Amino acid sequence: MATLTNRDIVRVLVLVVAFLGTISGRVDAEMAALVPKPMKGEFAHGAVTLNDSTRIIHEGDATKTEAEMLATLLRPATGLPLKVEPMPSPAGKLGNVIVLTIDSALGRDLGNEGYRLEVPTTPIIRIAAAAPAGLFYGGQTLRQLLPSAIFDATKQSGVKWEVPCCRIEDKPRFPWRGLLLDEGRHFFGMKFVEHYIDLLAAHKLNVLHWHLTEDQGWRIEIKKYPKLTEIGSWRDQTEGDGKRYGGFHTQNEIREVVAYAAARHVTIVPEIEMPGHSLGALTAYPQFSCTGGPFKVRTRWGVEDDVYCAGNDATFDFVGDILDEVLTLFPSTFIHIGGDECPKTRWKTCPKCQARIKAEGLKNEHELQSYFIRRIEDRLGAKGRRLIGWDEILEGGLPPRATVMSWRGMGGATAAAQSGHDYVATPTSHCYLDFPLKTIGVEKAYSFEPIPTTLTTLQQAHCLGVQGNMWTERTPTAADIDRQTWPRLCALAEVGWTPKELRNPSDFQTRLESHIRRLQKMGVKIKVPGKTN
Ligand code: ACM
Ligand code: ZN
């Protein structure tokens, strides 16, 4: 055998180092492939492996529910028993455990949604938080630290359920991290909505803005007005295709979805559109329009001229009654009342609307819209709720306590904040998930900054957060929605959660490659992002 020269040895060493480099590079990428990226994270060598004897221990008030939720999320793919138990007293030797602890002192730095996750080499994984939401998000991070197979709905054999050693401290940048799902244009049903709630929670998104009423369909059972769903939830066809479309959620189903969401720290904000986008309702109850109808649930996309009559007090009783039932179903502080794209055509020629303008000393139909929204805000405010509406509610004067959802760019956000109102940023330029990927690529969505530079520090505090909007005119199936929503919503989730200074597009793209495997395991029909999207 030939003797090795020094040069040969150096060559071999270089190869070995390069090989190890690839391995550790891959492991680092896996370890760091958290989406959204946490505020602080340190990784060390070593890992803790979940096994048959791993238990989930809860310590402190209100932690049992979170421990059970974590077990529910980790059991299907692992097939492990993951028994949930209270902290023994005295604690003694715990063995292989995940410990969830409420520690109110953490609230000062991490708030209610923040958490600390520690995975030392001892097999004790600790998640501590000031409140249950933080424990839940610590659990979501733990899930992402496991192999991506953890996201599969069925038992995965031959996987080592390793969690890399780390210490993570994390909290969200904004309190509102949302997705709008439009069931007005197409109806998808309970199971789909629950699946989307799972997906939101896995991305630490916490608001499902549920768009439930439209010109093209009414989707929520209202006991006092049964025709809303009997008549208003079906349209004869779409753009001349000759097929009937429809469906609605019963109140029992809605209660179930709301509870399902709450258990995953997702708040459902219902949207009941007014005064425009209301032809579904007006087809069922035409007496609340300006002309009296008759109407048909709209069979074309676009905006309908027939809207609620703002001159008729009975209209306010009608929408007020609807909202009263909505409030019994949805405990959310915010109630979205739409307010967008309300043509003033009918109001201009309606004697009742014109009489209202005169009687109230309003300047024009824009002020009549403000009057409408203000009456609704009074009603919601009296019940301890907050009104949120699209940025058109600024036109003709913003009601005193209203929150603005800025969609036509960020002008509405700026105007709201400058006049002391809260806003949620969801401009078409970055947040409209129904727009083609060619128009809003993943990088573009990722580049979104929800706080305009023109705002003072005080005004910046009015930014509640960010939301992606999934309008469904052109996405009739669940797979269509998946392809539009992901991975752009991952980008917006990071905009909403991660400190601005930590956002880095190329690092995000790298993490996204691993993250897409998780989405696929969750059953998402996802388009893998190329360089151009
Ligand atoms: C909207 O896109 N009409 C809010
Ligand atoms: Zn009218």
XYZ file of C-alpha atoms and ligand atoms in Angstrom:
538
model
C 0.000 0.000 0.000
C 1.342 3.388 -0.989
C 2.216 5.732 1.841
C 0.074 8.840 2.141
C 1.779 12.095 1.421
C 1.108 15.142 3.567
C -0.821 16.553 0.615
C -3.071 13.445 0.560
C -3.792 13.827 4.251
C -4.656 17.478 3.816
C -6.927 16.570 0.899
C -8.757 13.946 2.988
C -9.104 16.333 5.906
C -10.549 19.003 3.621
C -13.097 16.505 2.316
C -14.059 15.364 5.817
C -14.487 18.926 7.030
C -16.565 19.783 3.960
C -18.730 16.701 4.562
C -19.262 17.521 8.228
C -19.992 21.070 7.194
C -22.827 19.901 4.945
C -24.284 17.780 7.721
C -24.119 20.441 10.374
C -25.298 23.030 7.833
C -28.357 20.887 7.163
C -28.997 20.326 10.852
C -28.652 24.062 11.563
C -31.090 24.858 8.803
C -33.559 22.313 10.171
C -33.125 23.631 13.700
C -33.553 27.192 12.635
C -36.377 26.578 10.174
C -38.948 28.071 12.509
C -41.736 30.029 10.836
C -42.336 32.638 12.060
C -38.809 33.262 13.271
C -38.646 33.698 17.049
C -37.382 36.805 18.784
C -34.414 35.006 20.420
C -33.131 31.489 19.945
C -29.916 29.688 20.832
C -29.205 26.137 19.774
C -26.721 23.746 21.333
C -25.428 20.280 20.494
C -27.582 17.387 21.518
C -31.242 16.582 21.423
C -34.056 15.264 23.563
C -36.064 12.381 22.161
C -39.745 11.903 22.896
C -40.556 8.283 23.630
C -43.142 5.933 25.103
C -42.499 7.187 28.620
C -42.669 10.916 27.802
C -45.350 12.672 29.824
C -46.715 16.188 29.596
C -46.757 17.777 33.042
C -48.778 20.866 33.842
C -47.922 23.239 36.624
C -50.015 26.199 37.742
C -53.566 27.280 36.994
C -55.103 26.860 33.557
C -52.242 24.803 32.184
C -54.060 21.467 32.002
C -56.046 22.492 28.916
C -52.850 23.565 27.162
C -51.098 20.329 28.142
C -53.989 18.361 26.695
C -53.965 20.426 23.506
C -50.232 19.819 23.097
C -50.775 16.090 23.570
C -53.611 16.206 21.016
C -51.251 17.809 18.503
C -48.301 15.487 19.134
C -50.091 12.137 19.446
C -51.360 11.414 15.908
C -47.997 11.366 14.108
C -45.901 9.993 16.985
C -48.401 7.407 18.161
C -46.933 8.011 21.652
C -49.234 7.936 24.695
C -47.980 11.325 26.002
C -49.871 11.079 29.262
C -50.970 14.405 30.713
C -50.382 14.739 34.471
C -50.182 17.448 37.134
C -46.768 18.266 38.579
C -46.142 15.726 41.356
C -45.513 17.137 44.775
C -42.683 16.984 45.690
C -41.478 17.131 42.071
C -38.812 14.417 42.604
C -37.269 12.825 39.563
C -39.409 13.647 36.572
C -37.895 11.453 33.854
C -38.656 12.257 30.224
C -41.199 15.072 30.347
C -42.494 18.233 28.774
C -43.371 20.654 31.572
C -45.805 23.509 30.993
C -45.703 26.250 33.614
C -47.592 29.474 34.064
C -45.206 32.088 35.399
C -46.859 35.484 35.600
C -43.490 37.227 36.036
C -42.763 36.459 32.376
C -45.625 38.732 31.347
C -43.558 41.864 31.855
C -41.146 41.041 29.035
C -43.076 38.545 26.957
C -46.725 39.580 27.303
C -49.565 37.067 27.236
C -48.651 35.483 23.914
C -44.933 35.177 24.575
C -43.159 32.116 25.981
C -39.830 30.651 26.973
C -38.955 27.204 25.655
C -35.983 25.355 27.101
C -34.662 22.071 25.790
C -31.579 21.167 27.855
C -29.778 17.821 27.492
C -31.631 16.461 30.509
C -34.810 15.068 29.009
C -36.927 17.824 30.569
C -38.422 20.204 28.049
C -39.848 23.298 29.702
C -42.344 25.738 28.279
C -43.140 28.685 30.514
C -45.428 31.618 29.821
C -47.456 34.239 31.628
C -50.714 33.041 30.074
C -52.210 30.030 28.276
C -51.727 31.629 24.824
C -47.980 31.748 25.419
C -47.915 28.070 26.395
C -49.805 27.266 23.224
C -47.292 29.149 21.062
C -44.392 27.516 22.890
C -46.049 24.230 21.950
C -46.263 25.322 18.304
C -42.543 26.059 18.311
C -41.818 22.692 19.914
C -43.829 21.070 17.157
C -41.768 22.792 14.483
C -38.551 21.707 16.203
C -39.553 18.058 15.760
C -39.093 16.311 12.392
C -41.635 17.560 9.839
C -43.401 14.164 10.045
C -44.962 15.478 13.283
C -47.421 17.415 11.106
C -48.802 14.243 9.569
C -52.309 13.278 10.669
C -51.458 9.584 10.911
C -48.854 7.560 12.800
C -45.387 7.768 11.209
C -43.165 4.770 11.866
C -39.395 4.803 12.078
C -39.110 8.495 12.974
C -36.888 9.520 15.871
C -38.871 12.263 17.610
C -35.891 14.428 18.435
C -35.998 18.011 19.631
C -32.689 19.872 19.293
C -31.331 21.409 22.480
C -32.170 25.088 22.540
C -33.404 28.020 24.513
C -35.989 30.251 22.854
C -37.607 33.422 24.108
C -40.326 34.683 21.903
C -43.271 37.030 21.613
C -45.271 38.572 18.778
C -44.660 42.000 17.320
C -48.392 42.675 16.816
C -51.572 41.496 18.560
C -53.592 41.042 15.305
C -52.192 38.428 12.927
C -54.974 37.388 10.660
C -56.433 35.766 7.634
C -59.668 36.784 5.950
C -61.556 33.837 4.544
C -64.362 34.763 2.152
C -67.165 32.233 2.336
C -69.598 34.693 0.760
C -68.422 34.019 -2.781
C -67.894 30.303 -2.282
C -68.998 28.177 0.629
C -66.516 25.663 2.019
C -68.092 24.314 5.210
C -67.066 23.486 8.763
C -64.306 20.947 8.185
C -62.468 23.250 5.831
C -62.733 26.188 8.215
C -61.432 24.054 11.088
C -58.536 22.869 8.930
C -57.670 26.496 8.241
C -57.826 27.284 11.958
C -55.251 24.506 12.511
C -53.062 26.050 9.834
C -53.369 29.540 11.304
C -52.458 28.289 14.770
C -49.409 26.455 13.436
C -48.171 29.833 12.135
C -49.010 31.667 15.377
C -51.721 33.566 13.542
C -54.538 34.475 15.895
C -57.428 36.028 13.948
C -59.770 34.402 11.474
C -61.700 37.211 9.824
C -64.711 35.290 8.584
C -66.435 37.030 5.668
C -69.928 35.586 5.995
C -72.279 37.772 3.971
C -72.132 38.983 0.421
C -74.059 40.064 -2.667
C -73.464 36.478 -3.826
C -74.558 34.647 -0.689
C -75.532 34.793 3.013
C -73.776 32.116 5.095
C -74.904 32.432 8.710
C -78.152 31.197 10.210
C -80.124 33.982 11.880
C -83.087 32.596 13.827
C -85.195 35.754 13.635
C -84.868 35.977 9.833
C -84.902 32.423 8.412
C -85.209 33.610 4.811
C -81.651 34.953 5.022
C -80.440 31.386 4.627
C -83.510 29.821 2.954
C -83.307 32.328 0.112
C -80.155 34.394 0.579
C -77.658 31.531 0.765
C -78.188 30.273 -2.800
C -77.457 31.830 -6.158
C -78.745 30.471 -9.459
C -75.391 30.428 -11.181
C -72.008 32.104 -11.432
C -71.128 34.202 -14.452
C -73.508 32.237 -16.659
C -72.312 28.707 -15.810
C -75.848 27.433 -15.119
C -74.861 25.789 -11.781
C -76.438 26.592 -8.422
C -74.063 27.550 -5.594
C -74.783 27.869 -1.919
C -74.728 26.700 1.658
C -74.613 28.183 5.127
C -73.461 27.495 8.669
C -76.042 26.718 11.337
C -75.683 28.461 14.688
C -74.682 25.163 16.288
C -71.917 24.721 13.734
C -70.746 28.250 14.331
C -70.582 27.684 18.089
C -68.506 24.588 17.427
C -66.094 26.397 15.105
C -65.747 29.313 17.538
C -64.864 26.891 20.361
C -62.475 24.989 18.097
C -60.739 28.260 17.258
C -60.646 29.455 20.882
C -58.926 26.228 21.950
C -56.206 27.122 19.415
C -56.027 30.764 20.503
C -57.619 31.951 17.287
C -60.296 34.619 17.624
C -62.956 34.558 14.955
C -63.991 38.052 13.924
C -67.226 37.747 11.952
C -67.910 40.152 9.103
C -71.512 41.112 8.443
C -71.420 43.472 5.472
C -73.327 46.744 5.467
C -74.538 49.011 3.959
C -73.220 47.535 0.665
C -72.432 43.966 -0.417
C -75.808 43.018 1.002
C -77.834 41.643 -1.919
C -77.953 38.170 -0.329
C -79.895 39.678 2.587
C -81.946 42.025 0.415
C -83.082 39.202 -1.870
C -84.612 37.599 1.221
C -85.888 40.859 2.756
C -86.195 43.437 -0.076
C -88.149 45.844 2.154
C -84.818 47.008 3.639
C -83.527 48.269 0.281
C -84.255 51.677 -1.249
C -86.399 50.369 -4.129
C -88.153 47.452 -2.423
C -86.839 44.958 -4.976
C -87.491 42.239 -6.025
C -83.920 40.937 -6.285
C -81.971 37.799 -7.006
C -78.821 36.780 -5.179
C -76.117 38.172 -7.431
C -74.842 35.757 -10.066
C -71.955 37.888 -11.287
C -68.836 39.106 -9.489
C -68.381 42.824 -8.918
C -70.254 45.313 -6.779
C -74.035 45.587 -6.536
C -75.856 48.928 -6.642
C -78.730 47.804 -4.409
C -77.740 48.335 -0.779
C -79.481 48.795 2.582
C -81.704 51.869 2.739
C -80.146 54.289 5.218
C -83.302 56.366 5.404
C -85.484 53.584 6.813
C -85.400 53.032 10.585
C -86.648 49.487 10.044
C -83.337 48.744 8.270
C -81.482 49.590 11.480
C -83.786 47.333 13.483
C -83.168 44.538 10.975
C -79.358 44.754 10.955
C -79.423 45.411 14.714
C -81.369 42.200 15.336
C -78.939 40.302 13.115
C -75.981 41.728 15.018
C -77.601 40.806 18.348
C -77.649 37.159 17.273
C -74.124 37.443 15.868
C -72.919 38.704 19.260
C -74.371 35.677 21.018
C -72.316 33.429 18.720
C -69.015 35.294 18.563
C -67.336 36.482 21.785
C -64.728 38.544 19.839
C -64.210 42.122 20.988
C -64.178 43.218 17.345
C -67.128 42.870 15.012
C -66.461 43.657 11.335
C -69.304 45.459 9.604
C -67.767 45.749 6.146
C -68.458 49.291 4.992
C -66.539 48.926 1.713
C -67.661 49.534 -1.828
C -71.114 50.907 -1.090
C -72.390 52.594 -4.267
C -74.423 55.699 -3.481
C -76.560 55.344 -6.656
C -79.777 54.274 -4.906
C -79.353 56.663 -1.975
C -79.146 59.611 -4.406
C -82.660 59.006 -5.702
C -84.297 57.431 -2.634
C -86.770 59.800 -0.928
C -86.166 58.189 2.478
C -82.388 58.484 2.186
C -82.642 62.072 0.993
C -85.027 62.901 3.842
C -82.504 61.428 6.296
C -79.718 63.567 4.837
C -81.872 66.641 5.366
C -83.148 65.749 8.811
C -79.671 64.937 10.126
C -78.023 67.953 8.473
C -75.670 65.700 6.480
C -73.714 67.151 3.565
C -73.980 64.269 1.138
C -74.283 60.491 0.702
C -70.779 59.925 2.129
C -71.942 61.501 5.355
C -75.034 59.324 5.152
C -72.731 56.296 5.092
C -70.960 57.692 8.172
C -74.333 58.154 9.838
C -75.147 54.506 9.091
C -71.870 53.243 10.519
C -72.151 55.493 13.578
C -75.585 54.082 14.453
C -74.180 50.582 14.206
C -71.159 51.534 16.272
C -73.414 52.903 19.014
C -75.257 49.604 19.099
C -72.075 47.517 19.233
C -70.437 49.874 21.742
C -73.440 49.599 24.067
C -72.802 45.850 24.148
C -69.122 46.253 24.896
C -67.897 45.425 21.408
C -65.654 47.356 19.013
C -66.557 48.095 15.424
C -64.011 47.477 12.703
C -64.643 48.291 9.046
C -62.893 48.700 5.698
C -61.191 52.027 5.085
C -64.235 53.521 3.324
C -65.629 54.118 6.825
C -63.229 57.071 6.947
C -65.167 58.790 4.166
C -67.675 61.269 5.507
C -66.119 61.061 8.982
C -64.969 58.150 11.125
C -67.185 57.136 14.053
C -65.447 57.990 17.328
C -64.238 54.546 18.448
C -64.029 52.740 15.107
C -61.039 50.693 13.963
C -60.006 50.813 10.320
C -58.974 47.912 8.141
C -56.790 49.571 5.520
C -57.065 47.800 2.149
C -56.764 50.500 -0.553
C -53.095 50.995 0.242
C -51.919 52.363 3.577
C -53.614 55.774 3.329
C -56.489 54.559 5.481
C -54.058 53.208 8.083
C -52.188 56.501 8.186
C -55.350 58.600 8.422
C -56.741 56.349 11.156
C -53.575 56.446 13.269
C -53.172 60.202 12.803
C -56.681 60.733 14.126
C -56.131 58.438 17.110
C -57.806 55.301 15.749
C -56.473 51.767 15.642
C -55.939 50.035 12.326
C -55.169 46.661 10.807
C -52.950 46.715 7.717
C -54.089 44.651 4.779
C -53.298 46.607 1.619
C -53.987 45.084 -1.808
C -50.317 45.718 -2.694
C -48.983 43.014 -0.314
C -51.816 41.254 1.479
C -54.370 40.210 -1.159
C -53.920 36.485 -1.450
C -56.441 36.258 -4.286
C -54.064 38.287 -6.456
C -51.824 36.209 -8.738
C -48.451 35.099 -7.415
C -46.924 37.002 -10.313
C -48.330 40.242 -8.890
C -47.643 39.569 -5.220
C -44.803 37.102 -4.865
C -43.683 35.599 -1.568
C -40.817 38.080 -1.403
C -43.166 40.990 -1.936
C -45.520 39.789 0.798
C -42.498 39.299 3.062
C -41.291 42.848 2.414
C -44.483 44.361 3.815
C -44.086 46.865 6.637
C -47.371 47.538 8.483
C -46.188 50.815 10.076
C -45.818 53.731 7.640
C -42.669 55.794 8.264
C -44.783 58.947 8.495
C -46.310 57.919 11.825
C -44.993 59.284 15.103
C -44.119 56.839 17.879
C -47.474 57.463 19.551
C -49.358 56.946 16.299
C -47.449 53.729 15.575
C -49.068 52.170 18.621
C -52.357 52.252 16.686
C -51.136 49.490 14.402
C -52.885 46.363 15.671
C -51.252 44.198 13.071
C -51.481 42.611 9.676
C -53.776 40.290 7.781
C -53.826 38.348 4.516
C -57.126 38.457 2.621
C -58.315 35.385 0.766
C -61.229 36.481 -1.421
C -62.735 33.552 -3.235
C -64.409 34.709 -6.436
C -61.924 32.737 -8.475
C -61.065 29.979 -6.008
C -64.058 27.650 -5.843
C -62.194 24.687 -4.319
C -60.139 24.096 -1.202
C -57.103 23.247 -3.339
C -57.421 26.593 -5.152
C -57.422 28.381 -1.814
C -54.366 26.458 -0.643
C -52.416 27.394 -3.748
C -53.225 31.083 -3.340
C -52.752 31.260 0.415
C -49.488 29.382 0.893
C -46.691 30.172 1.260
C -47.564 33.862 1.060
C -49.403 33.661 4.374
C -46.219 32.246 5.954
C -44.527 35.481 4.896
C -47.297 37.609 6.404
C -47.256 35.495 9.580
C -43.616 36.457 10.001
C -44.396 40.121 9.277
C -46.943 39.979 12.095
C -44.859 38.045 14.615
C -41.127 38.574 14.164
C -39.262 41.716 15.280
C -38.724 43.925 12.227
C -34.944 43.938 12.616
C -34.794 40.122 12.450
C -36.636 39.833 9.162
C -34.344 38.672 6.383
C -35.724 37.552 2.998
C -33.001 35.072 2.067
C -32.992 33.484 5.519
C -36.795 33.254 5.250
C -36.577 31.539 1.850
C -34.157 28.978 3.306
C -36.454 28.245 6.241
C -39.434 28.106 3.912
C -37.917 25.170 2.039
C -38.105 23.048 5.204
C -41.376 24.600 6.274
C -43.123 23.648 3.040
C -42.661 20.010 3.995
C -44.668 20.721 7.150
C -47.434 22.330 5.127
C -47.546 19.369 2.782
C -47.839 17.024 5.775
C -50.777 19.137 6.945
C -52.452 18.393 3.643
C -51.900 21.786 2.017
C -51.759 21.753 -1.781
C -48.831 24.080 -2.032
C -46.967 25.618 -4.871
C -43.240 25.465 -4.184
C -41.886 28.971 -4.532
C -39.414 29.571 -7.340
C -37.065 32.514 -7.683
C -39.715 34.602 -9.415
C -42.491 34.325 -6.867
C -62.364 44.824 -0.280
O -61.464 44.219 -0.857
N -63.459 45.212 -0.936
C -62.280 45.136 1.112
Zn -82.949 54.582 0.772
